[in-house]
One Martini backbone bead per residue (centre of mass of N, CA, C, O) as a GRO file, in nm:
protein
  159
    1MET     BB    1  -1.350   0.511  -1.858
    2SER     BB    2  -1.614   0.656  -1.748
    3GLU     BB    3  -1.798   0.723  -1.477
    4ARG     BB    4  -2.077   0.708  -1.612
    5LYS     BB    5  -2.053   0.411  -1.719
    6LEU     BB    6  -2.017   0.283  -1.426
    7LEU     BB    7  -2.292   0.368  -1.279
    8PHE     BB    8  -2.495   0.152  -1.401
    9LEU     BB    9  -2.411  -0.070  -1.168
   10MET     BB   10  -2.559   0.107  -0.971
   11ASN     BB   11  -2.724   0.201  -0.726
   12GLU     BB   12  -2.846   0.477  -0.586
   13ALA     BB   13  -2.683   0.471  -0.320
   14GLN     BB   14  -2.407   0.422  -0.454
   15ALA     BB   15  -2.404   0.679  -0.630
   16VAL     BB   16  -2.415   0.882  -0.400
   17SER     BB   17  -2.163   0.784  -0.248
   18PHE     BB   18  -1.967   0.818  -0.482
   19ALA     BB   19  -2.008   1.123  -0.529
   20ARG     BB   20  -1.908   1.205  -0.247
   21LEU     BB   21  -1.624   1.089  -0.271
   22VAL     BB   22  -1.533   1.248  -0.515
   23GLU     BB   23  -1.575   1.527  -0.394
   24ALA     BB   24  -1.380   1.490  -0.154
   25ALA     BB   25  -1.129   1.415  -0.320
   26GLU     BB   26  -1.126   1.682  -0.492
   27ARG     BB   27  -1.080   1.852  -0.211
   28GLY     BB   28  -0.840   1.655  -0.058
   29ASP     BB   29  -0.940   1.378   0.051
   30GLY     BB   30  -0.743   1.110   0.114
   31GLY     BB   31  -0.947   0.897   0.223
   32ALA     BB   32  -1.142   0.906  -0.015
   33ALA     BB   33  -0.937   0.833  -0.235
   34CYS     BB   34  -0.861   0.561  -0.114
   35ARG     BB   35  -1.141   0.433  -0.129
   36LEU     BB   36  -1.159   0.449  -0.437
   37GLY     BB   37  -0.919   0.268  -0.490
   38ASP     BB   38  -1.039   0.021  -0.351
   39MET     BB   39  -1.291  -0.006  -0.529
   40TYR     BB   40  -1.134  -0.051  -0.797
   41ARG     BB   41  -0.955  -0.292  -0.703
   42GLU     BB   42  -1.232  -0.470  -0.610
   43GLY     BB   43  -1.509  -0.406  -0.738
   44LEU     BB   44  -1.705  -0.207  -0.582
   45ASP     BB   45  -2.018  -0.081  -0.573
   46GLY     BB   46  -2.043  -0.117  -0.911
   47LEU     BB   47  -1.755  -0.139  -0.985
   48ARG     BB   48  -1.496  -0.176  -1.188
   49TYR     BB   49  -1.214  -0.299  -1.247
   50SER     BB   50  -0.927  -0.050  -1.222
   51PRO     BB   51  -0.604   0.023  -1.244
   52LYS     BB   52  -0.608   0.325  -1.327
   53GLN     BB   53  -0.802   0.421  -1.101
   54THR     BB   54  -0.645   0.319  -0.869
   55TYR     BB   55  -0.396   0.490  -0.916
   56HIS     BB   56  -0.525   0.768  -0.923
   57TRP     BB   57  -0.642   0.765  -0.626
   58TYR     BB   58  -0.381   0.696  -0.475
   59ALA     BB   59  -0.225   0.943  -0.570
   60LYS     BB   60  -0.414   1.152  -0.447
   61SER     BB   61  -0.383   1.049  -0.159
   62ALA     BB   62  -0.076   1.069  -0.130
   63LEU     BB   63  -0.058   1.380  -0.197
   64ALA     BB   64  -0.243   1.438   0.069
   65GLY     BB   65  -0.095   1.237   0.304
   66ASP     BB   66  -0.196   0.950   0.305
   67ALA     BB   67  -0.079   0.661   0.433
   68ASN     BB   68  -0.247   0.451   0.276
   69GLY     BB   69  -0.205   0.577  -0.004
   70GLN     BB   70   0.103   0.551  -0.005
   71ASN     BB   71   0.115   0.247   0.024
   72ASN     BB   72  -0.067   0.181  -0.226
   73LEU     BB   73   0.114   0.321  -0.431
   74GLY     BB   74   0.354   0.141  -0.381
   75ALA     BB   75   0.207  -0.116  -0.479
   76CYS     BB   76   0.162  -0.024  -0.764
   77TYR     BB   77   0.465  -0.001  -0.832
   78GLU     BB   78   0.553  -0.288  -0.755
   79HIS     BB   79   0.311  -0.425  -0.961
   80GLY     BB   80   0.200  -0.247  -1.199
   81LEU     BB   81  -0.071  -0.081  -1.115
   82GLY     BB   82  -0.151   0.149  -1.358
   83CYS     BB   83   0.167   0.125  -1.401
   84ALA     BB   84   0.489   0.141  -1.394
   85GLN     BB   85   0.725  -0.039  -1.278
   86SER     BB   86   0.877   0.068  -0.945
   87TYR     BB   87   1.080   0.020  -0.683
   88GLN     BB   88   1.167   0.306  -0.611
   89LYS     BB   89   0.881   0.425  -0.581
   90ALA     BB   90   0.781   0.228  -0.375
   91ALA     BB   91   0.985   0.296  -0.152
   92LYS     BB   92   0.911   0.591  -0.123
   93TRP     BB   93   0.611   0.548  -0.034
   94TYR     BB   94   0.666   0.362   0.203
   95ARG     BB   95   0.841   0.562   0.362
   96LEU     BB   96   0.625   0.782   0.402
   97SER     BB   97   0.426   0.598   0.552
   98ALA     BB   98   0.612   0.492   0.778
   99ALA     BB   99   0.663   0.781   0.900
  100GLN     BB  100   0.346   0.763   1.003
  101GLY     BB  101   0.318   0.450   1.129
  102LEU     BB  102   0.269   0.228   0.915
  103GLY     BB  103   0.310  -0.105   0.938
  104THR     BB  104   0.275  -0.202   0.645
  105ALA     BB  105   0.496  -0.017   0.527
  106SER     BB  106   0.730  -0.131   0.687
  107MET     BB  107   0.706  -0.412   0.572
  108ASN     BB  108   0.734  -0.341   0.271
  109LEU     BB  109   1.013  -0.208   0.305
  110GLY     BB  110   1.149  -0.458   0.420
  111TYR     BB  111   1.126  -0.623   0.156
  112CYS     BB  112   1.295  -0.438  -0.013
  113TYR     BB  113   1.556  -0.484   0.156
  114LEU     BB  114   1.567  -0.793   0.144
  115HIS     BB  115   1.559  -0.785  -0.203
  116GLY     BB  116   1.654  -0.516  -0.346
  117HIS     BB  117   1.397  -0.315  -0.401
  118GLY     BB  118   1.505   0.008  -0.477
  119VAL     BB  119   1.725  -0.096  -0.278
  120PRO     BB  120   1.958  -0.192  -0.088
  121ALA     BB  121   2.053  -0.467   0.039
  122ASP     BB  122   1.932  -0.508   0.398
  123LYS     BB  123   1.886  -0.700   0.670
  124GLY     BB  124   1.901  -0.497   0.903
  125GLU     BB  125   1.683  -0.304   0.794
  126ALA     BB  126   1.463  -0.511   0.767
  127LEU     BB  127   1.447  -0.586   1.065
  128ARG     BB  128   1.375  -0.305   1.170
  129LEU     BB  129   1.109  -0.284   1.003
  130PHE     BB  130   0.969  -0.537   1.114
  131ARG     BB  131   0.962  -0.438   1.404
  132LEU     BB  132   0.795  -0.186   1.344
  133ALA     BB  133   0.553  -0.339   1.233
  134VAL     BB  134   0.480  -0.483   1.491
  135GLU     BB  135   0.440  -0.221   1.656
  136GLY     BB  136   0.215  -0.133   1.422
  137GLY     BB  137   0.032  -0.423   1.401
  138GLU     BB  138   0.208  -0.635   1.219
  139SER     BB  139   0.211  -0.963   1.292
  140CYS     BB  140   0.334  -1.100   1.025
  141ALA     BB  141   0.631  -0.982   1.078
  142GLN     BB  142   0.738  -1.181   1.296
  143GLN     BB  143   0.854  -1.405   1.112
  144GLU     BB  144   1.083  -1.221   1.004
  145VAL     BB  145   1.220  -1.163   1.267
  146GLU     BB  146   1.284  -1.461   1.339
  147ARG     BB  147   1.446  -1.519   1.073
  148LEU     BB  148   1.665  -1.263   1.110
  149GLU     BB  149   1.758  -1.322   1.369
  150PRO     BB  150   1.996  -1.396   1.553
  151SER     BB  151   2.113  -1.669   1.670
  152ARG     BB  152   2.019  -1.841   1.991
  153GLY     BB  153   2.174  -2.067   2.081
  154PRO     BB  154   2.325  -2.273   2.264
  155GLN     BB  155   2.512  -2.281   2.532
  156ARG     BB  156   2.848  -2.283   2.587
  157SER     BB  157   3.096  -2.462   2.728
  158ASN     BB  158   3.441  -2.434   2.876
  159ALA     BB  159   3.532  -2.751   2.958
   0.00000   0.00000   0.00000
């Protein structure tokens, strides 16, 4: 479906804002491309939900080096949103995003290692990534840290 057909659902202000985002994204602004991906994923501001457009804009964002776009492209590959599902490609994009310090990407990559999706299963690496995610502001990764940390049960006496 063309952009023109989707614009009829927008009011004038939304159409102007959308056109500016598209222009910025086409110039290589990864943040703008990521925002467009979000809009298509959520069906925001007069746009219809579109997995293909979601994937398209997240890919453009990821290739521009935007950490959020890389993480979101990883999620597209993990869930087959607008593309063929590929855990290996998901892990690749999560890894690139995590290398930029995005806590959410560290958590997502941690789940890949925990379940062996696209990478060899490795609970130690998953734990390291969940800890990184917590440090990166992803507080919900804390429950995985607590679940995976070696048990520190009661101290035994040798009496």
